[in-house]
């Protein structure tokens, strides 16, 4: 029996998967959800401490059922990482409302729904740790990213509100703002030589981060060592915030 149970949304790829690996290396049971059922099944077969279910984080019924499933199968939720995200890019004066809504619904509403149902369970248990994944774009705008950046800024403020409302129940809620991380999500951008060069000019570390470099601080924020940290934003970006975002128009 694992010593603790952790939920990870978007836990079948990139940063979510790196968080899962970090937690499993500490003997913690992971229950991941994702849209990618095939990847979830493979990970379940390969890892004793990995359980996974197909869930769309924007669907309230599915989110509620998933949280109920985790509690009925694993007893409690000690930590919850809200990572799932993607976007439909576009310039503001050209973007269809449908694309704007897709992005805001996934990035912001998905975190709201998980905070709501995980928060209810953690209140019952009298404690727990929530870590949301926002983006450097919560602080720094980017071309084609108005919906994404606005929604990520919303995730940062939602985190602070949740910290305020849930502190009475022994729940800590913090948020990580990653810069450029090498995952399937950014492969299209970093694969373009011109854009990749512009990123490197701006990032003092001169490289994108490895997903593990986001997972380790995220897991720290969910640990006992972070018991007095609440409502905080941690930028993890190789120093990028100090230099601003590159022009993505080629
Ligand atoms: N990679 C970066 O540079 C970077 C930078 C800042 C923030 N982020 C954020 O980190 C998070 C993870 O990104 P990543 O780079 O690991 O991407 P990724 O594409 O590797 O992983 C995202 C996962 O979320 C899942 N997902 C998408 N929509 C979903 C839905 N509706 N319901 C359930 N699961 C869904 C996908 O299937 C995928 O497995 C995202 O929120 C992203 O915005 C990434």
XYZ file of N, CA and C in Angstrom, residues 4-5 71 75-80 117-130 166-173 222 224:
99
model
N 0.971 7.572 0.151
C 0.114 8.718 -0.165
C -0.483 8.531 -1.555
N -1.543 9.296 -1.840
C -2.153 9.256 -3.174
C -2.173 10.660 -3.781
N -11.145 8.446 -4.583
C -11.384 8.288 -3.144
C -11.871 6.870 -2.843
N -8.788 5.746 -1.184
C -9.019 6.191 0.193
C -9.008 7.697 0.402
N -8.017 8.389 -0.155
C -7.941 9.829 0.045
C -7.099 10.484 -1.050
N -7.068 11.801 -1.052
C -6.237 12.540 -2.020
C -5.314 13.454 -1.209
N -4.039 13.078 -1.156
C -3.097 13.896 -0.385
C -2.608 15.094 -1.173
N -2.397 14.865 -2.492
C -1.838 15.930 -3.337
C -2.606 15.935 -4.657
N -2.781 17.102 -5.248
C -3.455 17.144 -6.545
C -2.765 18.177 -7.438
N -13.789 20.060 -6.789
C -14.109 18.713 -6.272
C -12.990 18.145 -5.402
N -11.736 18.419 -5.754
C -10.632 17.984 -4.886
C -10.694 18.777 -3.572
N -11.017 20.072 -3.668
C -11.139 20.912 -2.466
C -12.201 20.366 -1.518
N -13.337 19.899 -2.072
C -14.396 19.339 -1.215
C -13.882 18.112 -0.461
N -13.149 17.244 -1.187
C -12.624 16.032 -0.560
C -11.554 16.372 0.482
N -10.658 17.301 0.144
C -9.588 17.665 1.083
C -10.163 18.342 2.332
N -11.266 19.063 2.154
C -11.942 19.655 3.319
C -12.425 18.544 4.260
N -13.040 17.495 3.655
C -13.514 16.359 4.466
C -12.367 15.684 5.200
N -11.238 15.544 4.507
C -10.063 14.863 5.093
C -9.311 15.744 6.081
N -9.637 17.027 6.063
C -8.933 18.033 6.876
C -7.483 18.217 6.433
N -7.295 18.391 5.135
C -5.953 18.756 4.669
C -5.601 18.211 3.308
N -4.582 18.812 2.699
C -4.092 18.357 1.395
C -3.318 19.476 0.718
N -2.681 19.111 -0.383
C -1.874 20.101 -1.111
C -2.319 20.120 -2.578
N -2.565 21.315 -3.105
C -2.922 21.476 -4.519
C -1.833 22.296 -5.198
N -9.444 28.041 1.192
C -9.263 26.665 1.675
C -8.290 26.553 2.848
N -7.618 27.658 3.191
C -6.618 27.604 4.280
C -7.234 27.105 5.585
N -8.488 27.466 5.841
C -9.168 27.042 7.077
C -9.225 25.526 7.213
N -9.146 24.817 6.084
C -9.281 23.346 6.125
C -7.925 22.649 6.030
N -6.844 23.413 6.208
C -5.504 22.805 6.172
C -5.042 22.472 4.755
N -5.589 23.194 3.769
C -5.229 22.926 2.368
C -4.331 24.059 1.863
N -3.201 23.691 1.264
C -2.311 24.687 0.637
C -2.522 24.631 -0.876
N -2.583 25.796 -1.507
C -2.755 25.859 -2.963
C -1.702 26.814 -3.527
N 4.195 20.416 -3.045
C 3.169 19.515 -2.501
C 3.683 18.750 -1.281
N 5.714 18.231 2.640
C 5.662 18.760 4.002
C 6.605 19.958 4.150
